[in-house]
């Protein structure tokens, strides 16, 4: 079997269009423009690229964007004071503090300072706890954007996920843990594997759904893929080829995995484009909740 390609780029474009339509409706019917504030501390090049891309897509969706760039040596107290101002600003419905932060700033304290109603990253203890405690139905709080995007791609590719054996490789707060919780909510049987797992190949070979979020290039080999599995590759590692050109590769050996899987996300063009599309989605939903509306079904 040669796997079909799960086109995250196309799905994300469709999602952004649906979000833009809902934003236009919200403006016309309620006079409300969803607003997203992005806080970038320092000059990490990857974060700068990411934030520029966010800013452009926020504008294209018809939302208001508020960008705050702070120097790398800014005191933590100044970041906390900015978060407090954004919490109090009625034009701001979503706040994203770009991670990682410089080492002199405790990201846990900054994340804890964000009003959970505006935490469009889903990283606050309140929203992470809501995810653990929720048992199904529409999500009425923000969930971390990358795992939410993975779930949308899985549902689009597979339909119902109930009963599937799902293996998540990676246990990060940003991806692995919320991904596992989302899959439990979809009635999957979920295994969370990580760098200390004893027999990773055997665990992966059980997976009907394999989500690779370990952050190690091509660590998941083609012969670890169960025939007919659906593979979601969250990894993005930038490598320089012998000819000096840069290339992005995922956590899964793509060409070899394609021989066994039924469907697989490519890198780039799979999960990556979903992250910002889901951030727009979360900001729209947060704006709706701020005026007592339920989630838009998009
Ligand atoms: N840095 C890389 N991914 C993310 C993300 O999803 N949210 C935040 N806040 N920072 C990130």
CSV table of C-alpha atoms and ligand atoms in Angstrom, one decimal:
chain,number,residue,atom,x,y,z
A,1,UNK,CA,0.0,0.0,0.0
A,2,UNK,CA,1.2,3.5,-0.7
A,3,UNK,CA,-0.2,6.0,1.7
A,4,UNK,CA,-2.3,8.9,0.7
A,5,UNK,CA,-0.9,12.3,1.6
A,6,UNK,CA,-2.8,14.3,4.2
A,7,UNK,CA,-2.7,17.8,2.8
A,8,UNK,CA,-2.5,20.1,5.9
A,9,UNK,CA,-1.7,23.1,3.7
A,10,UNK,CA,-5.1,22.8,1.9
A,11,UNK,CA,-7.0,22.0,5.1
A,12,UNK,CA,-5.5,25.0,6.9
A,13,UNK,CA,-6.4,27.3,3.9
A,14,UNK,CA,-10.0,26.1,4.1
A,15,UNK,CA,-10.1,26.5,7.9
A,16,UNK,CA,-8.7,30.1,7.6
A,17,UNK,CA,-11.4,30.9,5.0
A,18,UNK,CA,-14.1,29.5,7.4
A,19,UNK,CA,-12.7,31.6,10.3
A,20,UNK,CA,-12.6,34.7,8.1
A,21,UNK,CA,-16.3,34.2,7.2
A,22,UNK,CA,-17.2,33.8,10.8
A,23,UNK,CA,-15.2,36.9,11.7
A,24,UNK,CA,-17.1,38.9,9.0
A,25,UNK,CA,-20.4,37.7,10.5
A,26,UNK,CA,-19.4,38.6,14.0
A,27,UNK,CA,-18.4,42.1,12.9
A,28,UNK,CA,-21.6,42.6,10.9
A,29,UNK,CA,-24.0,41.2,13.5
A,30,UNK,CA,-22.3,42.1,16.8
A,31,UNK,CA,-19.9,44.9,15.9
A,32,UNK,CA,-17.2,42.7,17.4
A,33,UNK,CA,-13.7,42.4,15.9
A,34,UNK,CA,-11.7,39.5,17.3
A,35,UNK,CA,-8.3,40.7,18.5
A,36,UNK,CA,-5.1,38.7,19.0
A,37,UNK,CA,-2.1,40.0,20.9
A,38,UNK,CA,1.3,38.4,20.2
A,39,UNK,CA,4.2,39.0,22.6
A,40,UNK,CA,7.7,38.3,21.3
A,41,UNK,CA,10.7,38.6,23.6
A,42,UNK,CA,14.1,38.7,22.1
A,43,UNK,CA,15.3,38.1,18.6
A,44,UNK,CA,15.2,34.3,18.1
A,45,UNK,CA,15.1,34.0,14.2
A,46,UNK,CA,12.7,31.1,14.1
A,47,UNK,CA,10.2,32.9,16.5
A,48,UNK,CA,10.5,36.0,14.4
A,49,UNK,CA,9.5,34.1,11.2
A,50,UNK,CA,6.6,32.5,13.1
A,51,UNK,CA,5.4,35.8,14.5
A,52,UNK,CA,5.5,37.5,11.1
A,53,UNK,CA,3.5,34.7,9.6
A,54,UNK,CA,0.9,35.0,12.4
A,55,UNK,CA,0.6,38.7,12.0
A,56,UNK,CA,-0.1,38.4,8.3
A,57,UNK,CA,-2.7,35.6,8.7
A,58,UNK,CA,-4.5,37.5,11.6
A,59,UNK,CA,-4.9,40.5,9.2
A,60,UNK,CA,-6.0,38.3,6.3
A,61,UNK,CA,-8.7,36.8,8.6
A,62,UNK,CA,-10.1,40.2,9.3
A,63,UNK,CA,-9.0,40.2,12.9
A,64,UNK,CA,-7.2,42.9,14.8
A,65,UNK,CA,-3.5,42.1,15.6
A,66,UNK,CA,-1.5,43.7,18.5
A,67,UNK,CA,2.2,42.9,18.2
A,68,UNK,CA,4.4,43.5,21.2
A,69,UNK,CA,8.2,43.1,20.7
A,70,UNK,CA,10.3,43.3,23.8
A,71,UNK,CA,14.1,43.2,24.0
A,72,UNK,CA,15.7,39.9,25.1
A,73,UNK,CA,16.9,41.4,28.4
A,74,UNK,CA,13.5,42.8,29.5
A,75,UNK,CA,12.8,42.1,33.1
A,76,UNK,CA,10.2,39.5,33.9
A,77,UNK,CA,8.1,42.1,35.8
A,78,UNK,CA,7.7,44.1,32.5
A,79,UNK,CA,6.4,41.0,30.7
A,80,UNK,CA,4.0,40.3,33.5
A,81,UNK,CA,2.9,44.0,33.5
A,82,UNK,CA,2.2,43.8,29.7
A,83,UNK,CA,0.2,40.6,30.2
A,84,UNK,CA,-1.9,42.4,32.9
A,85,UNK,CA,-2.6,45.3,30.5
A,86,UNK,CA,-3.6,42.9,27.7
A,87,UNK,CA,-5.9,40.9,30.2
A,88,UNK,CA,-7.7,44.2,30.9
A,89,UNK,CA,-7.9,45.4,27.3
A,90,UNK,CA,-11.4,44.7,25.9
A,91,UNK,CA,-10.1,44.8,22.3
A,92,UNK,CA,-7.9,41.8,23.0
A,93,UNK,CA,-9.6,38.3,23.0
A,94,UNK,CA,-6.5,36.2,22.6
A,95,UNK,CA,-3.0,36.5,24.1
A,96,UNK,CA,0.0,34.5,22.8
A,97,UNK,CA,3.4,34.8,24.4
A,98,UNK,CA,5.8,33.2,22.0
A,99,UNK,CA,7.9,30.4,23.6
A,100,UNK,CA,10.6,29.8,24.3
A,101,UNK,CA,11.3,32.8,26.5
A,102,UNK,CA,14.8,33.9,27.5
A,103,UNK,CA,16.1,31.8,30.5
A,104,UNK,CA,15.8,34.7,33.0
A,105,UNK,CA,12.0,34.7,32.6
A,106,UNK,CA,9.9,31.9,34.1
A,107,UNK,CA,7.5,30.9,31.3
A,108,UNK,CA,5.3,29.2,34.0
A,109,UNK,CA,4.8,32.5,35.8
A,110,UNK,CA,4.0,34.3,32.5
A,111,UNK,CA,1.6,31.7,31.3
A,112,UNK,CA,-0.1,31.6,34.7
A,113,UNK,CA,-0.6,35.4,34.5
A,114,UNK,CA,-2.7,35.1,31.3
A,115,UNK,CA,-6.4,35.3,31.8
A,116,UNK,CA,-7.6,31.7,30.9
A,117,UNK,CA,-10.4,33.3,28.8
A,118,UNK,CA,-7.7,34.8,26.6
A,119,UNK,CA,-5.3,31.9,26.7
A,120,UNK,CA,-5.6,30.9,23.1
A,121,UNK,CA,-2.5,28.6,23.5
A,122,UNK,CA,-4.5,26.4,25.9
A,123,UNK,CA,-1.4,26.3,28.1
A,124,UNK,CA,-2.8,27.7,31.4
A,125,UNK,CA,-3.4,25.2,34.2
A,126,UNK,CA,-7.1,26.1,34.0
A,127,UNK,CA,-7.4,25.2,30.3
A,128,UNK,CA,-5.1,22.2,30.5
A,129,UNK,CA,-7.3,21.0,33.4
A,130,UNK,CA,-10.5,21.6,31.5
A,131,UNK,CA,-9.2,19.4,28.7
A,132,UNK,CA,-8.4,16.6,31.2
A,133,UNK,CA,-11.8,16.9,32.8
A,134,UNK,CA,-13.9,17.2,29.6
A,135,UNK,CA,-15.6,14.1,28.4
A,136,UNK,CA,-16.7,14.9,24.9
A,137,UNK,CA,-18.8,17.2,22.8
A,138,UNK,CA,-17.7,20.7,21.5
A,139,UNK,CA,-14.7,22.2,23.2
A,140,UNK,CA,-15.8,25.4,25.0
A,141,UNK,CA,-12.2,26.4,26.0
A,142,UNK,CA,-8.9,26.8,24.2
A,143,UNK,CA,-6.8,23.8,23.4
A,144,UNK,CA,-3.1,24.0,22.3
A,145,UNK,CA,-3.0,24.8,18.6
A,146,UNK,CA,-0.7,22.1,17.3
A,147,UNK,CA,-2.6,19.1,18.8
A,148,UNK,CA,-5.9,20.6,17.9
A,149,UNK,CA,-4.7,20.9,14.3
A,150,UNK,CA,-3.6,17.2,14.4
A,151,UNK,CA,-7.0,16.2,15.6
A,152,UNK,CA,-8.7,18.1,12.9
A,153,UNK,CA,-6.6,16.3,10.2
A,154,UNK,CA,-7.2,12.9,11.8
A,155,UNK,CA,-11.0,13.4,11.9
A,156,UNK,CA,-10.9,14.7,8.3
A,157,UNK,CA,-8.9,11.7,7.2
A,158,UNK,CA,-10.5,8.9,9.3
A,159,UNK,CA,-13.9,10.1,10.3
A,160,UNK,CA,-14.7,8.5,13.7
A,161,UNK,CA,-11.6,7.7,15.8
A,162,UNK,CA,-13.4,5.6,18.5
A,163,UNK,CA,-11.7,2.3,19.5
A,164,UNK,CA,-8.5,3.1,17.6
A,165,UNK,CA,-5.1,2.2,19.2
A,166,UNK,CA,-3.4,5.6,19.2
A,167,UNK,CA,0.3,6.1,20.1
A,168,UNK,CA,1.7,9.6,20.8
A,169,UNK,CA,5.5,9.7,20.8
A,170,UNK,CA,6.5,12.7,22.9
A,171,UNK,CA,5.1,14.1,26.2
A,172,UNK,CA,5.6,17.8,25.9
A,173,UNK,CA,3.2,20.2,27.5
A,174,UNK,CA,2.7,22.0,24.1
A,175,UNK,CA,1.9,18.9,22.0
A,176,UNK,CA,2.2,15.3,23.4
A,177,UNK,CA,0.2,15.7,26.6
A,178,UNK,CA,-2.8,17.6,25.1
A,179,UNK,CA,-2.7,15.4,22.0
A,180,UNK,CA,-3.1,12.3,24.3
A,181,UNK,CA,-6.0,13.9,26.1
A,182,UNK,CA,-7.8,14.9,22.9
A,183,UNK,CA,-7.5,11.3,21.6
A,184,UNK,CA,-8.8,9.9,24.9
A,185,UNK,CA,-11.8,12.3,24.5
A,186,UNK,CA,-12.4,10.7,21.0
A,187,UNK,CA,-12.5,7.2,22.7
A,188,UNK,CA,-9.1,6.1,21.4
A,189,UNK,CA,-7.0,3.7,23.5
A,190,UNK,CA,-3.9,6.0,24.0
A,191,UNK,CA,-0.3,5.2,24.8
A,192,UNK,CA,2.1,8.0,25.4
A,193,UNK,CA,5.6,7.0,24.5
A,194,UNK,CA,8.8,9.0,25.2
A,195,UNK,CA,12.6,8.9,25.2
A,196,UNK,CA,12.6,6.5,28.2
A,197,UNK,CA,10.0,4.1,26.7
A,198,UNK,CA,11.5,0.6,26.7
A,199,UNK,CA,10.5,-0.8,23.3
A,200,UNK,CA,9.5,2.1,21.1
A,201,UNK,CA,9.4,0.1,17.8
A,202,UNK,CA,7.0,-2.4,19.3
A,203,UNK,CA,4.8,0.3,20.8
A,204,UNK,CA,4.6,2.1,17.4
A,205,UNK,CA,3.8,-1.1,15.6
A,206,UNK,CA,0.5,-1.3,17.6
A,207,UNK,CA,-0.7,2.1,16.5
A,208,UNK,CA,-3.7,2.5,14.2
A,209,UNK,CA,-3.0,6.2,14.8
A,210,UNK,CA,0.6,7.3,15.3
A,211,UNK,CA,1.4,10.9,16.3
A,212,UNK,CA,5.1,11.6,16.2
A,213,UNK,CA,6.0,14.6,18.3
A,214,UNK,CA,9.4,13.7,19.7
A,215,UNK,CA,11.4,16.5,17.9
A,216,UNK,CA,14.1,14.1,16.6
A,217,UNK,CA,14.6,13.9,12.8
A,218,UNK,CA,13.5,10.6,11.2
A,219,UNK,CA,13.7,8.7,14.5
A,220,UNK,CA,10.6,6.7,13.6
A,221,UNK,CA,11.5,4.1,11.0
A,222,UNK,CA,9.4,2.9,8.2
A,223,UNK,CA,9.2,-0.7,9.5
A,224,UNK,CA,7.7,0.6,12.8
A,225,UNK,CA,4.5,1.6,11.0
A,226,UNK,CA,1.6,-0.8,11.2
A,227,UNK,CA,0.1,-1.6,7.8
A,228,UNK,CA,-2.9,0.7,7.3
A,229,UNK,CA,-2.0,3.1,10.1
A,230,UNK,CA,-2.6,6.9,9.9
A,231,UNK,CA,0.5,8.8,10.6
A,232,UNK,CA,0.7,12.5,11.8
A,233,UNK,CA,4.2,13.9,11.9
A,234,UNK,CA,4.6,17.0,14.1
A,235,UNK,CA,8.4,17.1,13.8
A,236,UNK,CA,10.2,19.9,12.0
A,237,UNK,CA,14.0,19.7,11.9
A,238,UNK,CA,15.9,22.0,9.6
A,239,UNK,CA,18.9,20.3,8.0
A,240,UNK,CA,21.5,21.6,5.6
A,241,UNK,CA,22.1,19.3,2.7
A,242,UNK,CA,25.6,18.8,1.2
A,243,UNK,CA,24.8,21.3,-1.5
A,244,UNK,CA,24.2,23.9,1.2
A,245,UNK,CA,20.4,24.0,0.7
A,246,UNK,CA,18.1,23.9,3.7
A,247,UNK,CA,15.4,21.3,4.1
A,248,UNK,CA,12.8,20.5,6.7
A,249,UNK,CA,12.4,16.9,7.8
A,250,UNK,CA,9.9,15.3,10.2
A,251,UNK,CA,10.2,12.7,13.0
A,252,UNK,CA,9.1,9.9,10.6
A,253,UNK,CA,11.1,8.3,7.8
A,254,UNK,CA,8.6,9.5,5.3
A,255,UNK,CA,9.3,7.5,2.1
A,256,UNK,CA,9.6,4.2,4.0
A,257,UNK,CA,6.5,4.9,6.2
A,258,UNK,CA,4.5,5.6,3.0
A,259,UNK,CA,4.9,1.9,2.0
A,260,UNK,CA,2.9,0.8,5.1
A,261,UNK,CA,0.6,3.6,6.2
A,262,UNK,CA,-2.9,4.3,4.7
A,263,UNK,CA,-2.4,8.1,5.1
A,264,UNK,CA,0.5,10.3,6.3
A,265,UNK,CA,1.2,14.0,6.7
A,266,UNK,CA,4.2,15.4,4.8
A,267,UNK,CA,6.8,17.7,6.2
A,268,UNK,CA,6.5,20.5,5.3
A,269,UNK,CA,2.9,21.0,4.3
A,270,UNK,CA,1.2,18.7,6.9
A,271,UNK,CA,0.8,19.8,10.6
A,272,UNK,CA,2.8,23.0,10.3
A,273,UNK,CA,0.2,25.2,8.5
A,274,UNK,CA,-2.5,24.0,10.9
A,275,UNK,CA,-0.9,25.6,13.9
A,276,UNK,CA,-1.6,29.2,13.0
A,277,UNK,CA,-4.9,28.3,11.4
A,278,UNK,CA,-5.9,26.8,14.8
A,279,UNK,CA,-4.7,29.9,16.6
A,280,UNK,CA,-7.1,32.0,14.5
A,281,UNK,CA,-9.8,29.5,15.2
A,282,UNK,CA,-9.1,29.7,19.0
A,283,UNK,CA,-9.1,33.5,18.9
A,284,UNK,CA,-12.4,33.6,17.0
A,285,UNK,CA,-14.0,31.2,19.6
A,286,UNK,CA,-12.6,33.2,22.5
A,287,UNK,CA,-14.1,36.4,21.0
A,288,UNK,CA,-17.5,34.6,20.7
A,289,UNK,CA,-17.4,33.4,24.3
A,290,UNK,CA,-16.6,37.0,25.4
A,291,UNK,CA,-20.1,38.0,24.3
A,292,UNK,CA,-21.8,34.9,25.5
A,293,UNK,CA,-21.9,33.0,22.1
A,294,UNK,CA,-21.2,29.3,21.9
A,295,UNK,CA,-18.5,27.9,19.6
A,296,UNK,CA,-18.9,28.4,15.9
A,297,UNK,CA,-19.1,24.9,14.3
A,298,UNK,CA,-16.2,25.1,11.8
B,1,LIG,N1,6.6,28.2,20.1
B,1,LIG,C1,6.4,27.2,19.3
B,1,LIG,N2,5.2,26.8,19.2
B,1,LIG,C2,4.5,27.5,20.0
B,1,LIG,C3,3.1,27.6,20.4
B,1,LIG,O1,2.2,26.8,20.0
B,1,LIG,N3,2.7,28.5,21.3
B,1,LIG,C4,3.6,29.4,21.8
B,1,LIG,N4,3.2,30.3,22.7
B,1,LIG,N5,4.9,29.4,21.5
B,1,LIG,C5,5.3,28.5,20.6
